[in-house]
PDB file of C-alpha atoms in Angstrom:
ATOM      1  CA  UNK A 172     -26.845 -61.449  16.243  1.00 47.00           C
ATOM      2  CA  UNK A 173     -26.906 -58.424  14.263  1.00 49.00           C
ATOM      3  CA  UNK A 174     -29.932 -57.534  15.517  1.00 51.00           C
ATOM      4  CA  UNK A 175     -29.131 -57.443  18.708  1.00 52.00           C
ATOM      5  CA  UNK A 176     -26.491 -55.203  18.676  1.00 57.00           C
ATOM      6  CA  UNK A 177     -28.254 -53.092  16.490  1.00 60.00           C
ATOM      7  CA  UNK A 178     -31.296 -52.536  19.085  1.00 63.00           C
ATOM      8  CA  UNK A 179     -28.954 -50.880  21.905  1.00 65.00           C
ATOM      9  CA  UNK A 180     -28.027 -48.331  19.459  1.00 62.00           C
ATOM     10  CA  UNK A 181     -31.603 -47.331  17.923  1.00 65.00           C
ATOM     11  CA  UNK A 182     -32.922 -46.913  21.653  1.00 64.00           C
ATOM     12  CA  UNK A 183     -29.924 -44.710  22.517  1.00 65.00           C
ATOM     13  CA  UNK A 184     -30.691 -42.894  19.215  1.00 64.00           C
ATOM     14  CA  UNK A 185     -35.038 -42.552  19.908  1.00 61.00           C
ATOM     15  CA  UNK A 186     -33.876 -41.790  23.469  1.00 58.00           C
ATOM     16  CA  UNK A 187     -31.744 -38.904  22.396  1.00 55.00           C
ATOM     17  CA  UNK A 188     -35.227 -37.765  19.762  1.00 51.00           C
ATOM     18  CA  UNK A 189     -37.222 -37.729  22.810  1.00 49.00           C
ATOM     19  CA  UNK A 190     -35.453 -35.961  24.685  1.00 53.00           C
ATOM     20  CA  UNK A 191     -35.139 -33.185  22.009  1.00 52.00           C
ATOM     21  CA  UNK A 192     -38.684 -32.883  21.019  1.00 56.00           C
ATOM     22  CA  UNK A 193     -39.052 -31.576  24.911  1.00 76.00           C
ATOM     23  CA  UNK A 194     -36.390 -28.797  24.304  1.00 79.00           C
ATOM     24  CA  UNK A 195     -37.137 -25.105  23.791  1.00 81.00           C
ATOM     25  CA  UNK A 196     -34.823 -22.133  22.553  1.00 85.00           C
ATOM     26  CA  UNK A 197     -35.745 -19.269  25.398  1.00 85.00           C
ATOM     27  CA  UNK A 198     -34.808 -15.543  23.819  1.00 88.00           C
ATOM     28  CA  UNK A 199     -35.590 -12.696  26.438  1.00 85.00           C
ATOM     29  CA  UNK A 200     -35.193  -9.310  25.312  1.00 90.00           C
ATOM     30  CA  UNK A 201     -35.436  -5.734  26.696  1.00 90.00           C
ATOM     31  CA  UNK A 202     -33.261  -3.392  27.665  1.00 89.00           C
ATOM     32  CA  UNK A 203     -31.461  -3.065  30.818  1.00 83.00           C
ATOM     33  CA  UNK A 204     -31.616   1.011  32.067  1.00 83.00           C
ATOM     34  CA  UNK A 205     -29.309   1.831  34.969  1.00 81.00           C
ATOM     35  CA  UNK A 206     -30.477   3.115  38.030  1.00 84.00           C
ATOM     36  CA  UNK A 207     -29.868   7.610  38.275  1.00 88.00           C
ATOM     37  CA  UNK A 208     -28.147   8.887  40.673  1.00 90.00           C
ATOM     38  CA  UNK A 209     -28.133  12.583  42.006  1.00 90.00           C
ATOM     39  CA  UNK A 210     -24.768  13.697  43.832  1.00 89.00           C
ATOM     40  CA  UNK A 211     -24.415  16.956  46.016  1.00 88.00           C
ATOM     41  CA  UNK A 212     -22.903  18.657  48.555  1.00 86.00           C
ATOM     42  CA  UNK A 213     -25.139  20.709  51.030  1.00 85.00           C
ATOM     43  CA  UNK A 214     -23.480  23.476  53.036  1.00 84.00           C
ATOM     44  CA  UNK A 215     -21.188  25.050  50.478  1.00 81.00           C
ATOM     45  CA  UNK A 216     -17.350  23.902  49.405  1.00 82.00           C
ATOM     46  CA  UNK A 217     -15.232  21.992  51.527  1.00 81.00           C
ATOM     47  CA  UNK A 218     -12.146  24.635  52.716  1.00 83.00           C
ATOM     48  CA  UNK A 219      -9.581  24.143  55.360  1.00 82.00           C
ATOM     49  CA  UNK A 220      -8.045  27.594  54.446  1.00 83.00           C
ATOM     50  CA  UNK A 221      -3.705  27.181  54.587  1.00 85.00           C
ATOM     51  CA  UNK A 222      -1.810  24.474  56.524  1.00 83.00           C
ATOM     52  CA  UNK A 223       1.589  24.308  56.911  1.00 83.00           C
ATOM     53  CA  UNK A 224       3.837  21.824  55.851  1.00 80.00           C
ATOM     54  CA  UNK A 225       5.034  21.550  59.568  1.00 84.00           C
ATOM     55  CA  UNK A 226       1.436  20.949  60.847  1.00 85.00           C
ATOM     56  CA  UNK A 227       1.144  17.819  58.453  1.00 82.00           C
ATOM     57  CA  UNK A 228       2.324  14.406  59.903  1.00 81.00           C
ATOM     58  CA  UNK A 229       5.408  12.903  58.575  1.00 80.00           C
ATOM     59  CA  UNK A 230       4.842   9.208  59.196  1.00 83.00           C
ATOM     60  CA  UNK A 231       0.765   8.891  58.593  1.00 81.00           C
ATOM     61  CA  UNK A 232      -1.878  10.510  57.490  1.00 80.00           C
ATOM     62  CA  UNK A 233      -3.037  13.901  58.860  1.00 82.00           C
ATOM     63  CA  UNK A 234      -6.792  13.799  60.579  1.00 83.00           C
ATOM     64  CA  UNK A 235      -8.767  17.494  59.012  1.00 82.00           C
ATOM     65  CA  UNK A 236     -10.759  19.106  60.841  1.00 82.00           C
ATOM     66  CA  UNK A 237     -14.514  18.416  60.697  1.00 83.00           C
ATOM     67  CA  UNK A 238     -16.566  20.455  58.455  1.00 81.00           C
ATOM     68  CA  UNK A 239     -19.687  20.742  60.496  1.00 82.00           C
ATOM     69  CA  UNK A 240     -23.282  21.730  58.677  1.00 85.00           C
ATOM     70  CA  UNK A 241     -21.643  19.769  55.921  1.00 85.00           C
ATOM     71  CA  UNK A 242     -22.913  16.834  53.872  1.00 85.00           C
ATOM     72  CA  UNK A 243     -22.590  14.761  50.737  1.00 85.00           C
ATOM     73  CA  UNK A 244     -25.326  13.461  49.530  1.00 88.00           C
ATOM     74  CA  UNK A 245     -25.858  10.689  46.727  1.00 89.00           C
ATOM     75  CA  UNK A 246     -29.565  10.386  46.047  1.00 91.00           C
ATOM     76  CA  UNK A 247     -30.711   7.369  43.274  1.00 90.00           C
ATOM     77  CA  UNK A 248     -33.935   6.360  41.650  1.00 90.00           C
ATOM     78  CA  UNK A 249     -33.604   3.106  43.172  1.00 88.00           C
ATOM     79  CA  UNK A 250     -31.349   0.355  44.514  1.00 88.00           C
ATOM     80  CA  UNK A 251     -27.450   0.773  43.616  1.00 86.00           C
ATOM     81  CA  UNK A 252     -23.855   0.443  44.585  1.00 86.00           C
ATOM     82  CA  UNK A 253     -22.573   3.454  45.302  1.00 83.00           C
ATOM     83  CA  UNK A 254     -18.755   4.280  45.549  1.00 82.00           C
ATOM     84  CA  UNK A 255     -16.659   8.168  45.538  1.00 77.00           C
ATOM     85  CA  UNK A 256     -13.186   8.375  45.342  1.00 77.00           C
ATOM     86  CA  UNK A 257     -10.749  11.474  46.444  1.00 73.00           C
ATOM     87  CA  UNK A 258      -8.276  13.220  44.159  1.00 71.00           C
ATOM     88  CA  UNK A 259      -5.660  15.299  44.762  1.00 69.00           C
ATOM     89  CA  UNK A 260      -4.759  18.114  42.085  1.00 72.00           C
ATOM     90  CA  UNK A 261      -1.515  18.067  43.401  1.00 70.00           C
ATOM     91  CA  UNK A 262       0.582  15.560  42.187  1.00 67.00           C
ATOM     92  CA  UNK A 263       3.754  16.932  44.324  1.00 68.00           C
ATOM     93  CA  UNK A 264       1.631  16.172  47.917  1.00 64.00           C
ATOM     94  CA  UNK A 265      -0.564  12.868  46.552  1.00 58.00           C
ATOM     95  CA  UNK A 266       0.848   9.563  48.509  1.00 58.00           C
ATOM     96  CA  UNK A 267       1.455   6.864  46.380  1.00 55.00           C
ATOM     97  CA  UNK A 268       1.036   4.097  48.183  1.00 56.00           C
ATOM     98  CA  UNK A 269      -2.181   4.824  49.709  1.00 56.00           C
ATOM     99  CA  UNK A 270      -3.384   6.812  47.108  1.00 52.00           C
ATOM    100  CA  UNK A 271      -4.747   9.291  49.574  1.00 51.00           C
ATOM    101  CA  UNK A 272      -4.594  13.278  50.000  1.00 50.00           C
ATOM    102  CA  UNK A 273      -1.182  14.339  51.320  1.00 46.00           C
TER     103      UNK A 273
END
């Protein structure tokens, strides 16, 4: 009787060896070198000379006017995600909730 319920547990156990002898530790290693990006602006500085406070909406956002001949340009050495964000230097005219140019 004993050596029955001793077989069950010495197949489980050669089983488990088996299946051991047919696993492998895999190591890569290298080094992972971001993609370069170049960034300009063709056609000089973006200026919309003075506006007045009373030609700026009040309840949304104010549309500029379009800076033709104008471009920016974000060039990489190969495939990337790409993202810009504005700031305003002027904390006093910066919406907070958007987080947009006032």
């Amino acid at each position: 009787m004993k050596n029955l319920l001793l077989l069950p547990l010495a197949l489980a156990f050669a089983s488990n060896a088996a299946m051991a002898a047919n696993s492998v530790d895999l190591r890569v290693t290298g080094t992972i070198t971001p993609t370069a990006c170049d960034i300009s602006l063709s056609g000089g500085d973006l200026d919309f000379g003075d506006i007045s406070s009373q030609e700026m909406n009040q309840l949304s956002h104010t549309e500029l006017p379009t800076q033709s001949g104008k471009s920016l340009i974000i060039a990489c050495s190969g495939a990337t995600l790409a993202a810009f964000r504005t700031v305003d230097n002027r904390s006093d005219s910066n919406d907070p909730v958007n987080g947009a140019l006032g």
